[in-house]
Amino acid sequence: MDAIFEKVEQDWHISSYDVAEELGIEHKTVLAHLKENGYTKKLDIWVPHELSERNLMNRVLICDSLLRRNETEPFLKKLITGDEKWITYDKNVRKRSWSKAGQASQTVAKPGLTRNKVMLCVWWDWKGIIHYELLPPGRTIDSELLRTTDKIKARS
């Protein structure tokens, strides 16, 4: 058992098959011992890049500085944030039909994929949503829509 755990501790990505082969034991035995001691196989978490200790400390210092600045000059309440999201939808409607008790429902071929999509644009501040807009089909964010955003900012 110790040899199994030693292999796993040396290389967290080693497969249970490789451990069994290297130690000359049954694969099921390796799995049983790992499971018995609380080991499970999980996917690694992707991060954009590893941060050094210095990078982490800089982030903490900057965040602390911004929070202190916000206490004297509440700039965070002046921020307006916006985002957009494509929303897909179908106009397919299933119909009901009469059938006698014990009879199966009528079968109707499912219509092909006719996905329509519309863009939802939302702007919010520290209190919540201040404006949202469903853009007409086929329209995306452009300079005209951004001028609308400037008008929204002026109102708040």
PDB file of C-alpha atoms in Angstrom:
ATOM      1  CA  MET A   1       0.000   0.000   0.000  1.00  0.00           C
ATOM      2  CA  ASP A   2       2.795   2.431   0.859  1.00  0.00           C
ATOM      3  CA  ALA A   3       4.354   1.920  -2.572  1.00  0.00           C
ATOM      4  CA  ILE A   4       1.030   2.851  -4.244  1.00  0.00           C
ATOM      5  CA  PHE A   5       0.741   6.095  -2.265  1.00  0.00           C
ATOM      6  CA  GLU A   6       4.409   6.887  -2.846  1.00  0.00           C
ATOM      7  CA  LYS A   7       3.906   6.628  -6.636  1.00  0.00           C
ATOM      8  CA  VAL A   8       0.849   8.894  -6.484  1.00  0.00           C
ATOM      9  CA  GLU A   9       2.637  11.445  -4.261  1.00  0.00           C
ATOM     10  CA  GLN A  10       5.580  11.549  -6.691  1.00  0.00           C
ATOM     11  CA  ASP A  11       3.339  12.133  -9.727  1.00  0.00           C
ATOM     12  CA  TRP A  12      -0.241  13.276  -9.157  1.00  0.00           C
ATOM     13  CA  HIS A  13      -1.043  12.672 -12.845  1.00  0.00           C
ATOM     14  CA  ILE A  14       0.026   9.015 -12.926  1.00  0.00           C
ATOM     15  CA  SER A  15      -2.717   6.620 -14.015  1.00  0.00           C
ATOM     16  CA  SER A  16      -3.815   3.715 -11.869  1.00  0.00           C
ATOM     17  CA  TYR A  17      -2.868   1.409 -14.764  1.00  0.00           C
ATOM     18  CA  ASP A  18       0.711   2.712 -14.700  1.00  0.00           C
ATOM     19  CA  VAL A  19       0.936   2.252 -10.921  1.00  0.00           C
ATOM     20  CA  ALA A  20      -0.299  -1.346 -11.239  1.00  0.00           C
ATOM     21  CA  GLU A  21       2.139  -2.088 -14.066  1.00  0.00           C
ATOM     22  CA  GLU A  22       5.147  -0.526 -12.295  1.00  0.00           C
ATOM     23  CA  LEU A  23       4.442  -2.375  -9.035  1.00  0.00           C
ATOM     24  CA  GLY A  24       3.407  -5.639 -10.708  1.00  0.00           C
ATOM     25  CA  ILE A  25       0.006  -5.835  -8.993  1.00  0.00           C
ATOM     26  CA  GLU A  26      -3.613  -6.013 -10.131  1.00  0.00           C
ATOM     27  CA  HIS A  27      -5.210  -2.800 -11.356  1.00  0.00           C
ATOM     28  CA  LYS A  28      -8.307  -3.443  -9.186  1.00  0.00           C
ATOM     29  CA  THR A  29      -6.071  -3.648  -6.119  1.00  0.00           C
ATOM     30  CA  VAL A  30      -4.592  -0.225  -6.845  1.00  0.00           C
ATOM     31  CA  LEU A  31      -8.066   1.260  -7.321  1.00  0.00           C
ATOM     32  CA  ALA A  32      -9.366  -0.344  -4.123  1.00  0.00           C
ATOM     33  CA  HIS A  33      -6.489   1.008  -2.000  1.00  0.00           C
ATOM     34  CA  LEU A  34      -6.727   4.501  -3.498  1.00  0.00           C
ATOM     35  CA  LYS A  35     -10.487   4.626  -2.998  1.00  0.00           C
ATOM     36  CA  GLU A  36     -10.205   3.244   0.529  1.00  0.00           C
ATOM     37  CA  ASN A  37      -7.854   6.112   1.453  1.00  0.00           C
ATOM     38  CA  GLY A  38     -10.046   8.829  -0.072  1.00  0.00           C
ATOM     39  CA  TYR A  39      -8.248   9.366  -3.401  1.00  0.00           C
ATOM     40  CA  THR A  40     -10.353  10.265  -6.435  1.00  0.00           C
ATOM     41  CA  LYS A  41      -9.368  11.267  -9.952  1.00  0.00           C
ATOM     42  CA  LYS A  42     -10.340  14.876 -10.700  1.00  0.00           C
ATOM     43  CA  LEU A  43      -9.701  17.181 -13.622  1.00  0.00           C
ATOM     44  CA  ASP A  44      -7.117  19.889 -13.014  1.00  0.00           C
ATOM     45  CA  ILE A  45      -8.361  23.471 -12.926  1.00  0.00           C
ATOM     46  CA  TRP A  46      -7.114  25.698 -15.734  1.00  0.00           C
ATOM     47  CA  VAL A  47      -5.793  29.120 -14.801  1.00  0.00           C
ATOM     48  CA  PRO A  48      -4.489  31.718 -17.271  1.00  0.00           C
ATOM     49  CA  HIS A  49      -1.036  31.610 -15.707  1.00  0.00           C
ATOM     50  CA  GLU A  50       0.653  30.978 -12.392  1.00  0.00           C
ATOM     51  CA  LEU A  51       1.158  34.065 -10.235  1.00  0.00           C
ATOM     52  CA  SER A  52       4.408  34.567  -8.380  1.00  0.00           C
ATOM     53  CA  GLU A  53       4.430  35.493  -4.701  1.00  0.00           C
ATOM     54  CA  ARG A  54       5.301  39.061  -5.718  1.00  0.00           C
ATOM     55  CA  ASN A  55       2.330  39.243  -8.132  1.00  0.00           C
ATOM     56  CA  LEU A  56      -0.022  38.026  -5.416  1.00  0.00           C
ATOM     57  CA  MET A  57       1.268  40.612  -2.930  1.00  0.00           C
ATOM     58  CA  ASN A  58       0.931  43.397  -5.527  1.00  0.00           C
ATOM     59  CA  ARG A  59      -2.701  42.437  -6.116  1.00  0.00           C
ATOM     60  CA  VAL A  60      -3.437  42.539  -2.395  1.00  0.00           C
ATOM     61  CA  LEU A  61      -1.748  45.940  -2.027  1.00  0.00           C
ATOM     62  CA  ILE A  62      -3.599  47.430  -5.008  1.00  0.00           C
ATOM     63  CA  CYS A  63      -6.967  46.132  -3.797  1.00  0.00           C
ATOM     64  CA  ASP A  64      -6.312  47.490  -0.316  1.00  0.00           C
ATOM     65  CA  SER A  65      -5.288  50.860  -1.786  1.00  0.00           C
ATOM     66  CA  LEU A  66      -8.473  51.047  -3.916  1.00  0.00           C
ATOM     67  CA  LEU A  67     -10.682  50.191  -0.938  1.00  0.00           C
ATOM     68  CA  ARG A  68      -9.028  52.908   1.175  1.00  0.00           C
ATOM     69  CA  ARG A  69      -9.392  55.403  -1.684  1.00  0.00           C
ATOM     70  CA  ASN A  70     -13.080  54.490  -2.024  1.00  0.00           C
ATOM     71  CA  GLU A  71     -13.626  55.406   1.650  1.00  0.00           C
ATOM     72  CA  THR A  72     -12.487  58.995   1.050  1.00  0.00           C
ATOM     73  CA  GLU A  73     -13.768  59.397  -2.511  1.00  0.00           C
ATOM     74  CA  PRO A  74     -16.536  56.846  -3.299  1.00  0.00           C
ATOM     75  CA  PHE A  75     -15.639  56.282  -6.943  1.00  0.00           C
ATOM     76  CA  LEU A  76     -17.011  52.722  -7.048  1.00  0.00           C
ATOM     77  CA  LYS A  77     -20.579  54.058  -6.843  1.00  0.00           C
ATOM     78  CA  LYS A  78     -19.943  56.080 -10.015  1.00  0.00           C
ATOM     79  CA  LEU A  79     -19.118  53.026 -12.130  1.00  0.00           C
ATOM     80  CA  ILE A  80     -21.573  51.713 -14.704  1.00  0.00           C
ATOM     81  CA  THR A  81     -20.887  48.307 -16.160  1.00  0.00           C
ATOM     82  CA  GLY A  82     -22.369  46.784 -19.274  1.00  0.00           C
ATOM     83  CA  ASP A  83     -22.450  43.366 -20.839  1.00  0.00           C
ATOM     84  CA  GLU A  84     -24.151  41.578 -23.674  1.00  0.00           C
ATOM     85  CA  LYS A  85     -25.380  38.034 -24.191  1.00  0.00           C
ATOM     86  CA  TRP A  86     -26.781  36.217 -27.201  1.00  0.00           C
ATOM     87  CA  ILE A  87     -30.084  34.555 -26.308  1.00  0.00           C
ATOM     88  CA  THR A  88     -31.228  31.742 -28.577  1.00  0.00           C
ATOM     89  CA  TYR A  89     -34.861  30.750 -28.823  1.00  0.00           C
ATOM     90  CA  ASP A  90     -37.175  28.585 -30.898  1.00  0.00           C
ATOM     91  CA  LYS A  91     -40.728  29.328 -31.958  1.00  0.00           C
ATOM     92  CA  ASN A  92     -41.713  25.662 -32.031  1.00  0.00           C
ATOM     93  CA  VAL A  93     -45.007  24.897 -30.310  1.00  0.00           C
ATOM     94  CA  ARG A  94     -46.108  21.389 -29.385  1.00  0.00           C
ATOM     95  CA  LYS A  95     -49.806  20.780 -29.954  1.00  0.00           C
ATOM     96  CA  ARG A  96     -52.143  18.659 -27.886  1.00  0.00           C
ATOM     97  CA  SER A  97     -54.325  16.035 -29.541  1.00  0.00           C
ATOM     98  CA  TRP A  98     -57.182  13.928 -28.283  1.00  0.00           C
ATOM     99  CA  SER A  99     -56.688  10.226 -27.717  1.00  0.00           C
ATOM    100  CA  LYS A 100     -58.672   7.565 -25.913  1.00  0.00           C
ATOM    101  CA  ALA A 101     -57.615   6.327 -22.481  1.00  0.00           C
ATOM    102  CA  GLY A 102     -54.827   3.769 -22.767  1.00  0.00           C
ATOM    103  CA  GLN A 103     -53.903   4.900 -26.288  1.00  0.00           C
ATOM    104  CA  ALA A 104     -50.470   6.321 -27.011  1.00  0.00           C
ATOM    105  CA  SER A 105     -50.106   9.990 -27.909  1.00  0.00           C
ATOM    106  CA  GLN A 106     -49.985  11.025 -31.555  1.00  0.00           C
ATOM    107  CA  THR A 107     -46.516  11.169 -33.056  1.00  0.00           C
ATOM    108  CA  VAL A 108     -45.339  14.222 -34.941  1.00  0.00           C
ATOM    109  CA  ALA A 109     -41.887  14.690 -36.430  1.00  0.00           C
ATOM    110  CA  LYS A 110     -39.836  17.250 -34.567  1.00  0.00           C
ATOM    111  CA  PRO A 111     -39.233  20.328 -36.706  1.00  0.00           C
ATOM    112  CA  GLY A 112     -35.688  21.079 -37.767  1.00  0.00           C
ATOM    113  CA  LEU A 113     -33.511  23.398 -35.765  1.00  0.00           C
ATOM    114  CA  THR A 114     -34.714  26.928 -36.433  1.00  0.00           C
ATOM    115  CA  ARG A 115     -32.779  28.790 -33.814  1.00  0.00           C
ATOM    116  CA  ASN A 116     -33.341  32.475 -33.686  1.00  0.00           C
ATOM    117  CA  LYS A 117     -31.134  34.683 -31.608  1.00  0.00           C
ATOM    118  CA  VAL A 118     -31.328  38.136 -30.172  1.00  0.00           C
ATOM    119  CA  MET A 119     -28.758  40.144 -28.243  1.00  0.00           C
ATOM    120  CA  LEU A 120     -29.563  41.284 -24.706  1.00  0.00           C
ATOM    121  CA  CYS A 121     -27.583  44.317 -23.520  1.00  0.00           C
ATOM    122  CA  VAL A 122     -27.620  45.166 -19.819  1.00  0.00           C
ATOM    123  CA  TRP A 123     -26.106  48.102 -17.900  1.00  0.00           C
ATOM    124  CA  TRP A 124     -25.937  48.250 -14.123  1.00  0.00           C
ATOM    125  CA  ASP A 125     -24.383  50.188 -11.273  1.00  0.00           C
ATOM    126  CA  TRP A 126     -23.921  49.453  -7.570  1.00  0.00           C
ATOM    127  CA  LYS A 127     -27.697  49.610  -6.951  1.00  0.00           C
ATOM    128  CA  GLY A 128     -28.654  47.198  -9.732  1.00  0.00           C
ATOM    129  CA  ILE A 129     -29.823  47.186 -13.339  1.00  0.00           C
ATOM    130  CA  ILE A 130     -30.298  50.698 -14.725  1.00  0.00           C
ATOM    131  CA  HIS A 131     -31.103  49.801 -18.326  1.00  0.00           C
ATOM    132  CA  TYR A 132     -31.526  46.771 -20.548  1.00  0.00           C
ATOM    133  CA  GLU A 133     -32.345  46.406 -24.185  1.00  0.00           C
ATOM    134  CA  LEU A 134     -33.161  43.507 -26.512  1.00  0.00           C
ATOM    135  CA  LEU A 135     -31.625  44.384 -29.842  1.00  0.00           C
ATOM    136  CA  PRO A 136     -33.605  43.591 -32.988  1.00  0.00           C
ATOM    137  CA  PRO A 137     -32.622  40.323 -34.711  1.00  0.00           C
ATOM    138  CA  GLY A 138     -29.412  40.702 -36.679  1.00  0.00           C
ATOM    139  CA  ARG A 139     -28.282  43.865 -34.844  1.00  0.00           C
ATOM    140  CA  THR A 140     -25.178  43.936 -32.687  1.00  0.00           C
ATOM    141  CA  ILE A 141     -23.472  46.551 -30.562  1.00  0.00           C
ATOM    142  CA  ASP A 142     -22.304  49.495 -32.648  1.00  0.00           C
ATOM    143  CA  SER A 143     -21.422  53.167 -32.167  1.00  0.00           C
ATOM    144  CA  GLU A 144     -25.109  54.195 -32.215  1.00  0.00           C
ATOM    145  CA  LEU A 145     -25.898  51.854 -29.346  1.00  0.00           C
ATOM    146  CA  LEU A 146     -22.850  53.099 -27.444  1.00  0.00           C
ATOM    147  CA  ARG A 147     -24.169  56.672 -27.753  1.00  0.00           C
ATOM    148  CA  THR A 148     -27.318  55.381 -26.050  1.00  0.00           C
ATOM    149  CA  THR A 149     -25.072  54.097 -23.260  1.00  0.00           C
ATOM    150  CA  ASP A 150     -23.579  57.581 -22.840  1.00  0.00           C
ATOM    151  CA  LYS A 151     -27.108  58.996 -22.456  1.00  0.00           C
ATOM    152  CA  ILE A 152     -27.822  56.378 -19.794  1.00  0.00           C
ATOM    153  CA  LYS A 153     -24.669  57.329 -17.908  1.00  0.00           C
ATOM    154  CA  ALA A 154     -25.685  60.997 -18.033  1.00  0.00           C
ATOM    155  CA  ARG A 155     -29.088  60.165 -16.484  1.00  0.00           C
ATOM    156  CA  SER A 156     -27.579  58.353 -13.487  1.00  0.00           C
TER     157      SER A 156
END
